[in-house]
Structure formats: structure tokens, C-alpha cells
Short mmCIF file of C-alpha atoms and ligand atoms in Angstrom, two decimals:
data_model
loop_
_atom_site.label_atom_id
_atom_site.label_comp_id
_atom_site.label_asym_id
_atom_site.label_seq_id
_atom_site.Cartn_x
_atom_site.Cartn_y
_atom_site.Cartn_z
CA MET U 191 -28.66 -10.30 2.01
CA SER U 192 -30.80 -7.25 1.27
CA ILE U 193 -32.59 -5.35 4.04
CA THR U 194 -35.94 -6.45 2.60
CA ASN U 195 -34.95 -10.11 2.89
CA LEU U 196 -33.63 -9.60 6.40
CA GLU U 197 -36.86 -7.90 7.39
CA GLN U 198 -38.90 -10.76 5.94
CA LEU U 199 -36.83 -13.36 7.80
CA PHE U 200 -37.23 -11.32 10.98
CA GLN U 201 -41.02 -11.15 10.59
CA ASP U 202 -41.13 -14.90 9.83
CA LYS U 203 -39.35 -15.56 13.08
CA ILE U 204 -41.83 -13.39 14.98
CA ASP U 205 -44.76 -15.11 13.28
CA ALA U 206 -43.30 -18.51 14.22
CA GLU U 207 -43.16 -17.34 17.88
CA THR U 208 -39.36 -17.55 18.04
CA LYS U 209 -38.00 -15.06 20.55
CA ILE U 210 -35.67 -12.33 19.31
CA GLU U 211 -32.39 -12.35 21.24
CA PRO U 212 -29.84 -9.53 21.70
CA ARG U 213 -27.40 -10.71 19.02
CA ASP U 214 -30.05 -11.41 16.40
CA TRP U 215 -30.49 -9.05 13.47
CA MET U 216 -33.44 -6.72 14.05
CA PRO U 217 -34.84 -3.66 12.26
CA ASP U 218 -33.62 -0.44 13.78
CA ALA U 219 -37.17 0.63 14.58
CA TYR U 220 -37.79 -2.64 16.51
CA ARG U 221 -34.68 -1.95 18.59
CA LYS U 222 -35.75 1.66 19.20
CA THR U 223 -39.33 0.75 20.15
CA ASN U 224 -38.11 -1.83 22.64
CA ILE U 225 -35.57 0.55 24.16
CA ARG U 226 -38.30 3.18 24.47
CA GLN U 227 -40.87 0.90 26.03
CA ILE U 228 -38.56 -1.10 28.31
CA SER U 229 -36.71 1.96 29.61
CA GLN U 230 -40.01 3.80 30.20
CA HIS U 231 -41.24 0.74 32.02
CA ALA U 232 -38.06 0.72 34.17
CA HIS U 233 -38.44 4.43 34.95
CA SER U 234 -42.08 3.81 35.96
CA GLU U 235 -41.03 1.16 38.46
CA VAL U 236 -38.43 3.43 40.04
CA VAL U 237 -40.56 6.61 40.07
CA GLY U 238 -43.41 4.39 41.31
CA MET U 239 -41.49 3.83 44.53
CA LEU U 240 -41.99 7.48 45.52
CA PRO U 241 -45.72 7.73 46.37
CA GLU U 242 -45.58 4.53 48.42
CA GLY U 243 -42.14 5.08 49.93
CA ASN U 244 -43.59 8.17 51.54
CA TRP U 245 -45.95 6.00 53.59
CA ILE U 246 -43.49 3.43 54.97
CA SER U 247 -42.87 5.44 58.13
CA ARG U 248 -46.62 6.11 58.55
CA ALA U 249 -48.00 2.59 58.10
CA PRO U 250 -50.55 1.85 60.85
CA THR U 251 -48.97 -1.38 62.17
CA LEU U 252 -45.58 -3.09 62.17
CA LYS U 253 -46.97 -5.83 59.90
CA ARG U 254 -48.31 -3.34 57.35
CA LYS U 255 -45.00 -1.50 57.46
CA ALA U 256 -42.96 -4.66 56.77
CA ILE U 257 -45.25 -5.60 53.86
CA LEU U 258 -45.13 -2.12 52.31
CA LEU U 259 -41.35 -1.97 52.71
CA ALA U 260 -40.98 -5.31 50.89
CA LYS U 261 -43.29 -4.15 48.11
CA VAL U 262 -41.42 -0.90 47.53
CA GLN U 263 -38.12 -2.81 47.44
CA ASP U 264 -39.64 -5.18 44.87
CA GLU U 265 -40.43 -2.20 42.62
CA GLY U 266 -36.79 -1.09 42.79
CA GLY U 267 -35.77 -4.63 41.81
CA HIS U 268 -38.18 -4.58 38.86
CA GLY U 269 -36.57 -1.37 37.66
CA LEU U 270 -33.15 -3.04 37.78
CA TYR U 271 -34.21 -6.14 35.78
CA LEU U 272 -35.77 -3.85 33.20
CA TYR U 273 -32.76 -1.54 32.86
CA SER U 274 -30.65 -4.68 32.33
CA ALA U 275 -33.05 -5.94 29.66
CA ALA U 276 -32.96 -2.56 27.87
CA GLU U 277 -29.15 -2.46 28.05
CA THR U 278 -28.97 -5.63 25.93
CA LEU U 279 -30.30 -3.47 23.06
CA GLY U 280 -27.27 -1.18 23.16
CA MET U 281 -28.26 1.81 25.29
CA SER U 282 -26.39 2.29 28.56
CA ARG U 283 -28.16 2.67 31.89
CA ASP U 284 -26.46 6.05 32.35
CA GLU U 285 -28.00 7.30 29.10
CA MET U 286 -31.45 6.01 30.06
CA ILE U 287 -31.30 7.66 33.46
CA ALA U 288 -30.04 10.90 31.94
CA ASP U 289 -33.11 10.89 29.66
CA LEU U 290 -35.41 10.39 32.64
CA LEU U 291 -33.79 13.16 34.67
CA SER U 292 -33.82 15.63 31.77
CA GLY U 293 -37.54 14.98 31.22
CA LYS U 294 -36.95 13.50 27.74
CA ALA U 295 -38.08 9.98 28.63
CA LYS U 296 -41.60 9.25 29.80
CA TYR U 297 -42.78 7.18 32.75
CA SER U 298 -46.29 6.06 33.64
CA SER U 299 -48.74 8.94 34.12
CA ILE U 300 -50.15 7.30 37.25
CA PHE U 301 -47.18 8.21 39.44
CA ASN U 302 -47.85 11.91 39.02
CA TYR U 303 -50.82 11.73 41.38
CA PRO U 304 -50.36 12.26 45.14
CA ALA U 305 -50.86 9.55 47.79
CA ILE U 306 -52.56 11.51 50.53
CA THR U 307 -54.12 8.91 52.85
CA TRP U 308 -53.27 5.40 54.07
CA ALA U 309 -56.13 4.07 51.93
CA ASP U 310 -54.12 5.20 48.90
CA MET U 311 -51.63 2.40 49.68
CA GLY U 312 -54.54 0.02 49.24
CA ALA U 313 -55.83 1.66 46.07
CA ILE U 314 -52.36 1.75 44.51
CA GLY U 315 -51.81 -1.95 45.23
CA TRP U 316 -55.25 -3.03 44.08
CA LEU U 317 -55.84 -0.71 41.10
CA VAL U 318 -52.38 0.41 39.95
CA ASP U 319 -50.66 -2.95 40.40
CA GLY U 320 -53.84 -4.60 39.14
CA ALA U 321 -53.64 -2.61 35.91
CA ALA U 322 -49.90 -3.23 35.68
CA ILE U 323 -50.35 -7.01 36.03
CA LEU U 324 -52.79 -7.27 33.14
CA ASN U 325 -50.35 -5.41 30.93
CA GLN U 326 -47.39 -7.42 32.21
CA VAL U 327 -48.99 -10.85 31.90
CA MET U 328 -49.34 -10.00 28.21
CA LEU U 329 -45.70 -8.88 28.11
CA CYS U 330 -44.51 -12.29 29.42
CA ARG U 331 -45.12 -13.34 25.79
CA THR U 332 -43.57 -10.28 24.17
CA SER U 333 -41.25 -11.08 21.26
CA TYR U 334 -38.00 -9.72 22.71
CA GLY U 335 -36.52 -12.52 24.86
CA PRO U 336 -34.85 -10.55 27.70
CA TYR U 337 -37.99 -8.40 28.21
CA ALA U 338 -40.29 -11.47 28.26
CA ARG U 339 -38.09 -13.27 30.79
CA ALA U 340 -37.87 -10.23 33.08
CA MET U 341 -41.67 -10.03 32.99
CA VAL U 342 -42.19 -13.60 34.20
CA ARG U 343 -40.33 -12.84 37.39
CA ILE U 344 -41.96 -9.44 37.86
CA CYS U 345 -45.48 -10.85 37.46
CA LYS U 346 -44.99 -13.29 40.34
CA GLU U 347 -44.26 -10.37 42.64
CA GLU U 348 -47.01 -8.15 41.25
CA SER U 349 -49.75 -10.63 42.17
CA PHE U 350 -48.66 -10.37 45.81
CA HIS U 351 -48.69 -6.57 45.47
CA GLN U 352 -52.24 -6.53 44.25
CA ARG U 353 -53.40 -8.85 47.03
CA GLN U 354 -51.78 -6.69 49.71
CA GLY U 355 -53.52 -3.59 48.29
CA PHE U 356 -56.89 -5.30 48.25
CA ASP U 357 -56.33 -6.51 51.81
CA ILE U 358 -55.70 -2.95 53.03
CA LEU U 359 -58.95 -1.77 51.43
CA LEU U 360 -60.86 -4.80 52.72
CA SER U 361 -59.85 -3.95 56.32
CA LEU U 362 -60.88 -0.31 55.83
CA SER U 363 -64.16 -1.29 54.19
CA ARG U 364 -65.06 -3.31 57.30
CA GLY U 365 -63.95 -0.56 59.69
CA THR U 366 -65.49 2.58 61.16
CA ASP U 367 -67.55 5.04 59.09
CA GLU U 368 -64.48 7.23 58.83
CA GLN U 369 -62.38 4.34 57.50
CA LYS U 370 -65.08 3.39 55.00
CA ALA U 371 -65.22 6.97 53.77
CA MET U 372 -61.43 7.04 53.42
CA CYS U 373 -61.58 3.84 51.38
CA GLN U 374 -64.26 5.20 49.03
CA ASP U 375 -62.49 8.53 48.64
CA SER U 376 -59.29 6.79 47.63
CA ILE U 377 -61.06 4.61 45.04
CA ASN U 378 -62.73 7.76 43.66
CA ARG U 379 -59.36 9.46 43.16
CA TRP U 380 -57.42 6.48 41.72
CA TRP U 381 -60.03 4.91 39.43
CA TRP U 382 -59.76 7.21 36.39
CA PRO U 383 -55.97 7.65 36.52
CA SER U 384 -55.68 3.81 36.66
CA LEU U 385 -57.68 3.53 33.42
CA MET U 386 -55.27 6.01 31.83
CA MET U 387 -52.32 3.70 32.56
CA PHE U 388 -53.26 1.62 29.50
CA GLY U 389 -52.43 4.53 27.22
CA PRO U 390 -54.48 6.52 24.68
CA LYS U 391 -57.47 4.92 22.98
CA ASP U 392 -56.52 2.65 20.08
CA SER U 393 -57.51 5.20 17.45
CA GLU U 394 -54.93 7.62 18.93
CA SER U 395 -52.18 5.16 19.79
CA THR U 396 -49.22 5.95 17.54
CA ASN U 397 -47.19 2.82 18.29
CA SER U 398 -49.79 0.06 18.68
CA ASP U 399 -50.17 -1.12 15.07
CA GLN U 400 -46.48 -1.72 14.51
CA SER U 401 -45.95 -3.08 18.03
CA MET U 402 -48.78 -5.59 17.50
CA LYS U 403 -47.24 -6.75 14.19
CA TRP U 404 -43.92 -7.25 15.94
CA LYS U 405 -45.70 -8.92 18.87
CA ILE U 406 -44.09 -6.51 21.30
CA LYS U 407 -47.68 -5.87 22.35
CA ARG U 408 -50.18 -8.75 22.16
CA LYS U 409 -53.27 -6.77 23.09
CA THR U 410 -54.24 -3.22 22.29
CA ASN U 411 -54.61 -0.46 24.88
CA ASP U 412 -58.42 -0.62 24.72
CA GLU U 413 -58.54 -4.42 24.94
CA LEU U 414 -56.47 -4.43 28.12
CA ARG U 415 -58.42 -1.49 29.58
CA GLN U 416 -61.71 -3.38 29.03
CA GLN U 417 -60.25 -6.48 30.68
CA PHE U 418 -59.31 -4.33 33.68
CA VAL U 419 -62.75 -2.72 33.96
CA ASP U 420 -64.41 -6.17 33.85
CA MET U 421 -62.12 -7.49 36.57
CA ILE U 422 -62.42 -4.51 38.95
CA ALA U 423 -66.18 -4.09 38.49
CA GLU U 424 -66.57 -7.58 39.95
CA GLN U 425 -63.91 -7.33 42.67
CA ILE U 426 -65.33 -4.09 44.07
CA LYS U 427 -68.51 -5.93 45.05
CA THR U 428 -66.52 -7.71 47.80
CA LEU U 429 -65.48 -4.33 49.19
CA GLY U 430 -69.05 -3.01 49.19
CA MET U 431 -67.74 0.21 47.61
CA ARG U 432 -68.59 1.79 44.26
CA LEU U 433 -66.59 2.92 41.24
CA PRO U 434 -67.04 6.65 40.46
CA ASP U 435 -68.66 6.11 37.07
CA ASP U 436 -72.43 6.43 36.58
CA GLN U 437 -72.17 4.83 33.16
CA LEU U 438 -70.59 1.62 34.44
CA LYS U 439 -73.03 -1.12 33.50
CA TRP U 440 -72.88 -4.77 32.41
CA ASN U 441 -73.65 -5.09 28.69
CA GLU U 442 -75.20 -8.49 28.02
CA ASN U 443 -74.65 -8.22 24.24
CA ARG U 444 -70.97 -7.40 24.46
CA LYS U 445 -70.44 -9.58 27.57
CA HIS U 446 -68.39 -6.70 28.98
CA TYR U 447 -68.97 -3.73 31.25
CA ASP U 448 -69.67 -0.42 29.49
CA TYR U 449 -67.94 2.52 31.11
CA GLY U 450 -67.79 6.30 30.84
CA GLU U 451 -65.45 8.46 28.78
CA ILE U 452 -61.96 9.05 30.15
CA ASN U 453 -60.82 12.66 30.50
CA TRP U 454 -58.20 12.55 27.73
CA GLU U 455 -57.29 16.17 28.18
CA GLU U 456 -56.20 15.38 31.73
CA PHE U 457 -54.25 12.33 30.48
CA TRP U 458 -52.24 14.26 27.90
CA ASN U 459 -51.67 17.07 30.33
CA VAL U 460 -50.09 14.65 32.81
CA VAL U 461 -48.07 12.90 30.08
CA LYS U 462 -46.71 16.27 28.95
CA GLY U 463 -45.38 17.01 32.44
CA ASN U 464 -48.18 19.12 33.90
CA GLY U 465 -49.82 16.67 36.31
CA PRO U 466 -50.19 17.34 40.05
CA CYS U 467 -46.80 15.83 41.00
CA ASN U 468 -44.64 15.68 37.83
CA LYS U 469 -42.20 18.32 39.02
CA GLN U 470 -41.98 16.91 42.52
CA ARG U 471 -41.29 13.36 41.23
CA LEU U 472 -38.49 14.44 38.90
CA GLU U 473 -36.98 16.62 41.62
CA ALA U 474 -36.95 13.62 43.99
CA ARG U 475 -35.24 11.43 41.37
CA ARG U 476 -32.66 14.13 40.58
CA LYS U 477 -31.87 14.56 44.28
CA ALA U 478 -31.52 10.78 44.77
CA HIS U 479 -29.23 10.60 41.74
CA ASN U 480 -27.03 13.45 42.99
CA ASP U 481 -26.95 12.14 46.56
CA GLY U 482 -25.88 8.73 45.25
CA ALA U 483 -22.96 10.06 43.17
CA TRP U 484 -20.39 9.09 45.83
CA VAL U 485 -21.65 5.47 45.83
CA ARG U 486 -21.23 5.21 42.05
CA GLU U 487 -17.78 6.80 42.29
CA ALA U 488 -16.70 4.41 45.10
CA ALA U 489 -18.01 1.38 43.17
CA LYS U 490 -16.10 2.49 40.07
CA VAL U 491 -12.81 2.93 41.98
CA HIS U 492 -13.34 -0.45 43.68
CA ALA U 493 -13.90 -2.17 40.31
CA GLU U 494 -10.82 -0.50 38.81
CA LYS U 495 -8.63 -1.53 41.77
CA LYS U 496 -9.95 -5.09 41.65
CA ALA U 497 -9.22 -5.34 37.92
CA ALA U 498 -5.67 -3.98 38.47
CA ARG U 499 -5.04 -6.53 41.27
CA GLU U 500 -6.29 -9.38 39.07
CA LYS U 501 -4.13 -8.22 36.18
CA GLN U 502 -1.07 -8.09 38.47
CA ALA U 503 -1.79 -11.57 39.87
CA ALA U 504 -2.12 -13.00 36.36
CA ALA U 505 1.17 -11.43 35.17
N1 BYC C 763 -48.18 7.33 30.85
O1 BYC C 763 -48.69 4.71 21.08
P1 BYC C 763 -49.01 4.49 22.51
C1 BYC C 763 -45.80 -0.57 38.07
C2 BYC C 763 -47.29 7.50 25.79
S1 BYC C 763 -45.14 0.40 36.84
C3 BYC C 763 -47.25 8.03 30.17
O2 BYC C 763 -50.23 3.72 22.83
P2 BYC C 763 -47.30 2.34 23.48
C4 BYC C 763 -45.77 -0.13 39.45
C5 BYC C 763 -46.48 6.48 25.00
O3 BYC C 763 -45.22 6.23 25.64
C6 BYC C 763 -45.67 -0.39 35.35
N2 BYC C 763 -47.10 7.98 28.83
O4 BYC C 763 -47.71 3.86 23.24
C7 BYC C 763 -44.62 0.45 39.99
C8 BYC C 763 -46.37 7.16 23.65
O5 BYC C 763 -45.38 8.19 23.67
P3 BYC C 763 -43.89 7.96 23.02
C9 BYC C 763 -45.68 0.51 34.17
C10 BYC C 763 -47.92 7.16 28.15
O6 BYC C 763 -45.91 2.36 24.01
C11 BYC C 763 -44.62 0.94 41.30
C12 BYC C 763 -47.69 7.90 23.52
O7 BYC C 763 -48.19 8.04 24.84
N3 BYC C 763 -45.98 -0.34 33.05
O8 BYC C 763 -46.25 -1.61 37.76
O9 BYC C 763 -47.57 1.49 22.29
C13 BYC C 763 -45.77 0.80 42.11
C14 BYC C 763 -48.69 7.15 22.65
O10 BYC C 763 -49.09 5.90 23.26
C15 BYC C 763 -48.90 6.37 28.80
C16 BYC C 763 -45.40 -0.17 31.82
O11 BYC C 763 -44.60 0.68 31.62
C17 BYC C 763 -49.02 6.48 30.20
N4 BYC C 763 -49.93 5.81 30.91
O12 BYC C 763 -48.30 1.85 24.62
C18 BYC C 763 -46.88 0.16 41.58
C19 BYC C 763 -45.80 -1.22 30.77
N5 BYC C 763 -49.56 5.65 27.86
O13 BYC C 763 -43.18 6.96 23.91
C20 BYC C 763 -46.89 -0.32 40.27
C21 BYC C 763 -44.97 -1.17 29.54
C22 BYC C 763 -49.03 5.97 26.68
O14 BYC C 763 -44.11 7.41 21.64
N6 BYC C 763 -45.46 -0.23 28.57
N7 BYC C 763 -48.06 6.87 26.84
O15 BYC C 763 -43.27 9.33 23.10
C23 BYC C 763 -46.49 -0.48 27.72
O16 BYC C 763 -47.10 -1.54 27.75
C24 BYC C 763 -46.83 0.55 26.69
O17 BYC C 763 -45.72 1.42 26.57
C25 BYC C 763 -48.11 1.38 27.01
C26 BYC C 763 -48.30 2.45 25.91
C27 BYC C 763 -49.32 0.45 26.99
C28 BYC C 763 -48.01 2.07 28.36
#
């Protein structure tokens, strides 16, 4: 069969909502786009453990500490499901991690901002996980089967993450003047970077058109961003806080909130590696990778010995 016919059959399958599975024929560019997006997603989960992990030992109560610990462990688990999903497309985990550590592979811009107060644990849960959920609910219906199935499981955990973040901010918003100010300051710092998580505006998104045709993405960057603004603009009323955007206003004609212009120069600067914490985050990952070398070595020797024993027993 010619490539053109194969491509047509592939697109027919996508249009009929049949999931693409690892052994199915797929265009090379579909494989590459999925490897890129899924591995970047995995890296984001793992790098995303850093800003919050830093606060586990400083959580204000034992209960908050246990919750934060569980959340950070969940993020590590999400990274593992996602690396496994990406591996089904033919790239090894070692290669993916090497690309992260060399700076070749991207991860979400949001994790290059510092978490400087306890309120940031609330803002990350509420805004960052809140943004992630909207994106990931869409990805539960993505066309590549292993990615879609990983997302179903991840979304269940993310809803708890968002609730725990909101709960931290709710307590602060009902606290002393100092706690209220800490809450507002944190929202001020995390709001715009959270909007950037959805990627460049549609007119500048290089991958969206093709990814929408292949149903890897079901909504565009701007559609999801608008959905997020509409959700948060309502939820913040319960906190009695404000979003740092003077142009935020309900638009009765559009039935959506209007909002101000994102600082795209800042976004691209962070994506290119020049955000406030890019260097620090990669350093931390490189150190963890080097410190863990003996574990990987021991696991390899154990697996080799086990295989040799099994071979001997079978002989
Ligand atoms: N940051 O053509 P576009 C979490 C890049 S973690 C950095 O629109 P696409 C959590 C983009 O890669 C959840 N780079 O791209 C964990 C592309 O460059 P390349 C993270 C960005 O792929 C711990 C270029 O810009 N979620 O939940 O169609 C604690 C042009 O963009 C960003 C995911 O990873 C960015 N924000 O759409 C708490 C979701 N945005 O690769 C929470 C999966 C864009 O061509 N990913 N770029 O060199 C996606 O859904 C899509 O990849 C994106 C971008 C919507 C992010």
C-alpha cells in the first residue's frame, strides 16, 4: 500500500474516534509529535516536584505536611506513567532523560518560577494544577491510546491536588492581615505564569493545527486559556481576593471574561531557558540523576543475576 493510502486510512481511523495503538501504522510526524509532547509532559511532572518538594519540611502542620508529601509523590508517579506511554512509541526513557538534562527537551515554563512562601503551595495547587487539569481532561480523549489512558488516572489525582491548593488559600484568606496579604501576593505572582502554561497564542502556535487534525489536541491553546480564566475568575470570589489584571471583566456578548495581554516576551524568555529558576531546576535534576546512578546500577545487576538464575533453572 502506498504511503498516501496509509495516511488516508490513518486519518479515517482518527476521524472515526478509533484510538491509535503502539503497533498500528502511524505517520512519522505523528509519532514524533507524540514523543515530544508526552516526554515534555513527563519532564514537567518530575521537574514540577521541585518547587513543592522544597516546602515539605516547612509545612505549617503535620496534616498539611502529609497532604503535600502525598501530592508531590503523585507528581512523580505521573511522570512515570507518562515516560512509559512515550516509550511505547520507540524512544527509551534513558534517551528522554538525557534530552531533559542536556537542555534539549522542554518542560512547562511554570516550574521556572520560585516558590517563596507557604501561600505558594496553595497557589500552585489551585492555579497550576487547575490549569493542568483543564488541559489534561482534554487529553483523556487524545487519539494515542496509551497517552489517553495515562491521563484518565492522572486526572483523578489532579482534582484532589487542586482542592488541596484551594483549601490552603481559603485558610489564609480567612486568617490574619499578614496571612491575607501573603495569599494575595502569591496569587499576584502565579496568575500570569499560569496563563502561560497553555502555550503561545493560537496565531503563534506552530504545532496546534496539525495536532488538532490528528486529535492529539482537542482544544486550542487560547480556547483552554479562556476556559481557565472563566473558571478562576469565579472561584476567586470565594477567596475574597483579586486577580492582578485591571482588564479582567465579564463580557456579556461573548459570555466569557475578557482579560489583559500576556507578557509574551517573558514567556519566550522562560521557554528559552532564561527564567528565574531554569538553571537551578536543571542543576537539581542533574544532581538527582547522578546521585541515583548507584541505584540504577544495582537494579541492572539484580535483573541480570535474576535472568541468569532463571535460565539455569530452566536448563
Ligand atoms: N512551557 O506549538 P505550541 C503538572 C512550547 S505538569 C514550555 O503551541 P504544543 C504539575 C512547545 O513545546 C503538566 N514550552 O506547542 C506537575 C513548542 O515547542 P517545541 C504539564 C512551551 O505542543 C507538578 C512551542 O512552545 N502539562 O500538571 O502544540 C506540580 C510552540 O507551542 C509551553 C503538559 O505538559 C510552556 N508552557 O502545545 C503541579 C500538557 N507552551 O516542542 C502540576 C501536555 C508551549 O515545538 N502538553 N511550549 O520545540 C500540551 O498540552 C502541549 O504541549 C502545550 C503546547 C499545550 C503545552
